[in-house]
mmCIF file of C-alpha atoms in Angstrom:
data_model
loop_
_atom_site.group_PDB
_atom_site.id
_atom_site.type_symbol
_atom_site.label_atom_id
_atom_site.label_comp_id
_atom_site.label_asym_id
_atom_site.label_seq_id
_atom_site.Cartn_x
_atom_site.Cartn_y
_atom_site.Cartn_z
ATOM 1 C CA MET A 1 11.310 -9.067 101.051
ATOM 2 C CA ALA A 2 11.365 -12.877 101.113
ATOM 3 C CA LYS A 3 13.169 -13.144 97.780
ATOM 4 C CA ARG A 4 16.149 -10.855 97.219
ATOM 5 C CA ILE A 5 17.035 -11.662 93.647
ATOM 6 C CA ILE A 6 14.683 -11.892 90.674
ATOM 7 C CA THR A 7 15.993 -13.492 87.499
ATOM 8 C CA ILE A 8 13.990 -13.081 84.328
ATOM 9 C CA SER A 9 14.540 -15.334 81.338
ATOM 10 C CA ARG A 10 12.396 -14.524 78.353
ATOM 11 C CA GLU A 11 11.415 -15.232 74.802
ATOM 12 C CA PHE A 12 12.323 -12.507 72.338
ATOM 13 C CA GLY A 13 9.374 -10.146 71.975
ATOM 14 C CA SER A 14 7.606 -11.269 75.158
ATOM 15 C CA GLY A 15 8.341 -8.043 77.043
ATOM 16 C CA GLY A 16 10.405 -9.753 79.753
ATOM 17 C CA ARG A 17 13.003 -6.978 79.801
ATOM 18 C CA PHE A 18 10.291 -4.309 80.082
ATOM 19 C CA ILE A 19 8.499 -6.221 82.872
ATOM 20 C CA GLY A 20 11.766 -6.737 84.775
ATOM 21 C CA GLU A 21 12.654 -3.067 84.552
ATOM 22 C CA LYS A 22 9.257 -2.015 85.915
ATOM 23 C CA VAL A 23 9.453 -4.558 88.766
ATOM 24 C CA ALA A 24 12.907 -3.301 89.765
ATOM 25 C CA LYS A 25 11.729 0.312 89.689
ATOM 26 C CA LYS A 26 8.628 -0.405 91.811
ATOM 27 C CA LEU A 27 10.635 -2.438 94.331
ATOM 28 C CA GLY A 28 13.398 0.163 94.415
ATOM 29 C CA ILE A 29 16.099 -2.371 93.579
ATOM 30 C CA THR A 30 18.815 -2.393 90.931
ATOM 31 C CA TYR A 31 18.033 -3.593 87.412
ATOM 32 C CA TYR A 32 20.774 -5.459 85.545
ATOM 33 C CA ASP A 33 20.636 -6.173 81.870
ATOM 34 C CA LYS A 34 23.039 -4.714 79.314
ATOM 35 C CA ASN A 35 24.604 -2.585 82.050
ATOM 36 C CA ILE A 36 26.651 -5.594 83.255
ATOM 37 C CA ILE A 37 28.369 -6.032 79.889
ATOM 38 C CA SER A 38 31.306 -3.777 80.808
ATOM 39 C CA GLU A 39 31.944 -5.782 84.004
ATOM 40 C CA ILE A 40 31.869 -9.074 82.080
ATOM 41 C CA ALA A 41 34.203 -7.559 79.465
ATOM 42 C CA GLU A 42 36.617 -6.414 82.162
ATOM 43 C CA LYS A 43 36.709 -9.846 83.821
ATOM 44 C CA SER A 44 37.105 -11.732 80.540
ATOM 45 C CA GLY A 45 39.489 -9.304 78.847
ATOM 46 C CA LEU A 46 37.230 -9.206 75.784
ATOM 47 C CA SER A 47 35.603 -6.181 74.184
ATOM 48 C CA PRO A 48 32.172 -4.987 75.370
ATOM 49 C CA GLU A 49 30.929 -5.359 71.773
ATOM 50 C CA TYR A 50 31.926 -9.025 71.718
ATOM 51 C CA ILE A 51 30.297 -9.606 75.114
ATOM 52 C CA GLN A 52 27.070 -7.949 74.007
ATOM 53 C CA GLU A 53 26.881 -10.311 71.050
ATOM 54 C CA SER A 54 28.074 -13.473 72.809
ATOM 55 C CA ALA A 55 27.312 -13.488 76.533
ATOM 56 C CA GLU A 56 23.734 -14.651 76.207
ATOM 57 C CA LEU A 57 23.593 -15.975 72.684
ATOM 58 C CA SER A 58 25.316 -18.943 71.127
ATOM 59 C CA PRO A 59 27.212 -18.575 67.868
ATOM 60 C CA LYS A 60 24.844 -18.556 64.886
ATOM 61 C CA LYS A 61 26.045 -21.977 63.729
ATOM 62 C CA GLY A 62 24.223 -23.965 66.432
ATOM 63 C CA LEU A 63 24.982 -26.400 69.253
ATOM 64 C CA PHE A 64 27.392 -28.704 67.419
ATOM 65 C CA ALA A 65 29.574 -25.794 66.335
ATOM 66 C CA TYR A 66 29.282 -24.369 69.853
ATOM 67 C CA ALA A 67 30.606 -27.547 71.422
ATOM 68 C CA LEU A 68 33.499 -27.633 68.959
ATOM 69 C CA ALA A 69 34.316 -23.898 69.079
ATOM 70 C CA GLY A 70 38.025 -23.079 69.055
ATOM 71 C CA ARG A 71 39.538 -24.171 72.348
ATOM 72 C CA ASP A 72 42.918 -23.475 73.915
ATOM 73 C CA ILE A 73 45.214 -26.104 75.442
ATOM 74 C CA THR A 74 43.114 -26.176 78.613
ATOM 75 C CA GLY A 75 40.062 -27.086 76.530
ATOM 76 C CA LYS A 76 38.355 -23.697 77.044
ATOM 77 C CA SER A 77 36.816 -21.698 74.227
ATOM 78 C CA VAL A 78 36.333 -17.935 74.144
ATOM 79 C CA GLU A 79 32.628 -18.608 74.843
ATOM 80 C CA ASP A 80 33.629 -20.577 77.968
ATOM 81 C CA MET A 81 35.698 -17.608 79.175
ATOM 82 C CA VAL A 82 32.775 -15.255 78.552
ATOM 83 C CA TYR A 83 30.415 -17.569 80.439
ATOM 84 C CA GLU A 84 32.810 -17.850 83.395
ATOM 85 C CA ALA A 85 33.239 -14.064 83.577
ATOM 86 C CA GLN A 86 29.460 -13.637 83.329
ATOM 87 C CA ARG A 87 28.943 -16.204 86.118
ATOM 88 C CA LYS A 88 31.371 -14.368 88.416
ATOM 89 C CA VAL A 89 29.714 -11.005 87.791
ATOM 90 C CA ILE A 90 26.216 -12.409 88.452
ATOM 91 C CA LEU A 91 27.344 -14.071 91.690
ATOM 92 C CA GLU A 92 28.987 -10.820 92.840
ATOM 93 C CA LEU A 93 25.858 -8.784 92.043
ATOM 94 C CA ALA A 94 23.606 -11.243 93.857
ATOM 95 C CA GLU A 95 25.919 -11.179 96.859
ATOM 96 C CA LYS A 96 26.025 -7.383 96.875
ATOM 97 C CA GLU A 97 22.386 -6.301 96.629
ATOM 98 C CA SER A 98 18.776 -7.067 95.880
ATOM 99 C CA CYS A 99 18.274 -6.846 92.145
ATOM 100 C CA VAL A 100 16.533 -7.976 88.978
ATOM 101 C CA ILE A 101 18.827 -9.758 86.515
ATOM 102 C CA ILE A 102 17.684 -10.227 82.928
ATOM 103 C CA GLY A 103 18.777 -13.376 81.071
ATOM 104 C CA ARG A 104 22.405 -14.517 80.996
ATOM 105 C CA ASN A 105 21.550 -17.912 82.566
ATOM 106 C CA ALA A 106 21.220 -16.161 85.941
ATOM 107 C CA ASP A 107 18.484 -18.578 87.038
ATOM 108 C CA PHE A 108 20.907 -21.485 86.684
ATOM 109 C CA ILE A 109 23.929 -19.627 88.055
ATOM 110 C CA LEU A 110 21.960 -18.751 91.215
ATOM 111 C CA ARG A 111 20.128 -22.102 91.455
ATOM 112 C CA ASP A 112 21.563 -22.930 94.896
ATOM 113 C CA TRP A 113 20.518 -19.628 96.453
ATOM 114 C CA ASN A 114 17.427 -19.562 98.659
ATOM 115 C CA ALA A 115 16.493 -15.939 98.080
ATOM 116 C CA VAL A 116 15.951 -16.132 94.320
ATOM 117 C CA LEU A 117 12.751 -15.969 92.293
ATOM 118 C CA ASN A 118 13.352 -17.383 88.804
ATOM 119 C CA VAL A 119 10.835 -16.196 86.203
ATOM 120 C CA PHE A 120 10.368 -17.196 82.581
ATOM 121 C CA ILE A 121 8.314 -14.816 80.435
ATOM 122 C CA HIS A 122 6.887 -16.164 77.189
ATOM 123 C CA GLY A 123 4.143 -15.021 74.860
ATOM 124 C CA ASP A 124 1.907 -15.860 71.962
ATOM 125 C CA MET A 125 3.352 -15.524 68.469
ATOM 126 C CA PRO A 126 1.089 -12.724 67.108
ATOM 127 C CA GLU A 127 1.757 -10.413 70.079
ATOM 128 C CA LYS A 128 5.504 -11.098 70.040
ATOM 129 C CA ILE A 129 5.726 -10.446 66.295
ATOM 130 C CA GLN A 130 3.797 -7.180 66.619
ATOM 131 C CA ARG A 131 5.966 -6.041 69.517
ATOM 132 C CA ILE A 132 9.175 -6.773 67.587
ATOM 133 C CA MET A 133 7.795 -4.971 64.511
ATOM 134 C CA ASP A 134 6.942 -1.912 66.624
ATOM 135 C CA LEU A 135 10.162 -1.845 68.659
ATOM 136 C CA HIS A 136 12.586 -2.542 65.822
ATOM 137 C CA ASN A 137 10.619 -0.902 63.011
ATOM 138 C CA VAL A 138 10.739 -4.007 60.803
ATOM 139 C CA GLU A 139 8.281 -5.883 58.617
ATOM 140 C CA GLU A 140 6.575 -9.071 59.823
ATOM 141 C CA LYS A 141 8.903 -11.424 57.938
ATOM 142 C CA GLU A 142 11.991 -9.782 59.501
ATOM 143 C CA ALA A 143 10.378 -9.826 62.964
ATOM 144 C CA VAL A 144 9.731 -13.584 62.678
ATOM 145 C CA LYS A 145 13.331 -14.151 61.563
ATOM 146 C CA MET A 146 14.743 -12.015 64.416
ATOM 147 C CA MET A 147 12.608 -13.871 66.964
ATOM 148 C CA ALA A 148 13.516 -17.333 65.675
ATOM 149 C CA ASP A 149 17.227 -16.511 65.510
ATOM 150 C CA THR A 150 17.445 -14.857 68.933
ATOM 151 C CA ASP A 151 15.434 -17.521 70.739
ATOM 152 C CA LYS A 152 17.387 -20.334 69.058
ATOM 153 C CA ARG A 153 20.676 -18.777 70.124
ATOM 154 C CA ARG A 154 19.458 -18.145 73.693
ATOM 155 C CA MET A 155 18.238 -21.728 73.912
ATOM 156 C CA THR A 156 21.506 -23.156 72.571
ATOM 157 C CA ASN A 157 23.585 -21.105 75.008
ATOM 158 C CA TYR A 158 21.346 -22.024 77.954
ATOM 159 C CA ASN A 159 21.135 -25.730 77.103
ATOM 160 C CA PHE A 160 24.902 -25.952 76.522
ATOM 161 C CA TYR A 161 25.987 -24.255 79.767
ATOM 162 C CA THR A 162 23.256 -25.460 82.118
ATOM 163 C CA ASP A 163 22.530 -28.972 80.875
ATOM 164 C CA GLN A 164 18.865 -28.021 81.223
ATOM 165 C CA LYS A 165 16.141 -27.127 78.731
ATOM 166 C CA TRP A 166 15.573 -23.409 78.161
ATOM 167 C CA GLY A 167 11.954 -22.441 78.822
ATOM 168 C CA LYS A 168 11.054 -25.679 80.632
ATOM 169 C CA ALA A 169 8.662 -24.682 83.429
ATOM 170 C CA SER A 170 10.325 -26.877 86.080
ATOM 171 C CA ASN A 171 13.533 -24.798 85.777
ATOM 172 C CA TYR A 172 11.734 -21.678 87.011
ATOM 173 C CA THR A 173 9.666 -20.601 89.996
ATOM 174 C CA LEU A 174 7.173 -18.857 87.709
ATOM 175 C CA SER A 175 6.385 -19.205 84.030
ATOM 176 C CA LEU A 176 4.183 -16.355 82.799
ATOM 177 C CA ASN A 177 2.509 -15.801 79.441
ATOM 178 C CA SER A 178 2.658 -12.031 78.925
ATOM 179 C CA SER A 179 0.224 -12.221 75.983
ATOM 180 C CA GLN A 180 -2.459 -13.845 78.121
ATOM 181 C CA LEU A 181 -1.799 -12.001 81.396
ATOM 182 C CA GLY A 182 -0.606 -8.623 80.148
ATOM 183 C CA TYR A 183 2.510 -6.865 81.374
ATOM 184 C CA ASP A 184 0.897 -5.237 84.395
ATOM 185 C CA ARG A 185 -0.479 -8.546 85.688
ATOM 186 C CA CYS A 186 2.894 -10.283 85.151
ATOM 187 C CA GLU A 187 4.530 -7.476 87.096
ATOM 188 C CA ALA A 188 1.956 -7.757 89.907
ATOM 189 C CA ILE A 189 2.389 -11.547 90.173
ATOM 190 C CA ILE A 190 6.167 -11.236 90.399
ATOM 191 C CA MET A 191 5.903 -8.532 93.050
ATOM 192 C CA GLU A 192 3.404 -10.596 95.045
ATOM 193 C CA CYS A 193 5.914 -13.441 95.120
ATOM 194 C CA VAL A 194 8.687 -11.323 96.630
ATOM 195 C CA LYS A 195 6.705 -9.648 99.406
#
């Protein structure tokens, strides 16, 4: 396999997590998503519940509040400690084995590695809304709110810690529209790129 590590960043509702899981299964490599939360919690000394809420998402108040979040005398915030623990875990996983890593700024953290395929999965609004409604059993208005909130918080976290723009095609090897291509085709394209 030319590429050992596949990172998948995604818009909420685009199916990126589902696509990543299927790719990992077909390639016979480890899939990392929420299952790395306990390792990040252990390294940061924070609770797994806090990590689940904070490791990939910014606080709900936005970028300005994020930049000014409570900091200790070294200038580090709790979010900075979470990010550093997350970075260490991702680097250790990438060093250890071939894998698919979902979100968590893994594309940026592993940017200097040669054997990484960085993928961004996005989709069209109607398909994403319907998927969120089906998966979370919510009405359309709630699905739109969930999508806007989650994507805003992912973008804020990514932009703050990477100094790059979340979703910008030049930050990724591949940018795939799951609504246009379908999940199976996205999966096939990713697998073709790592052969």
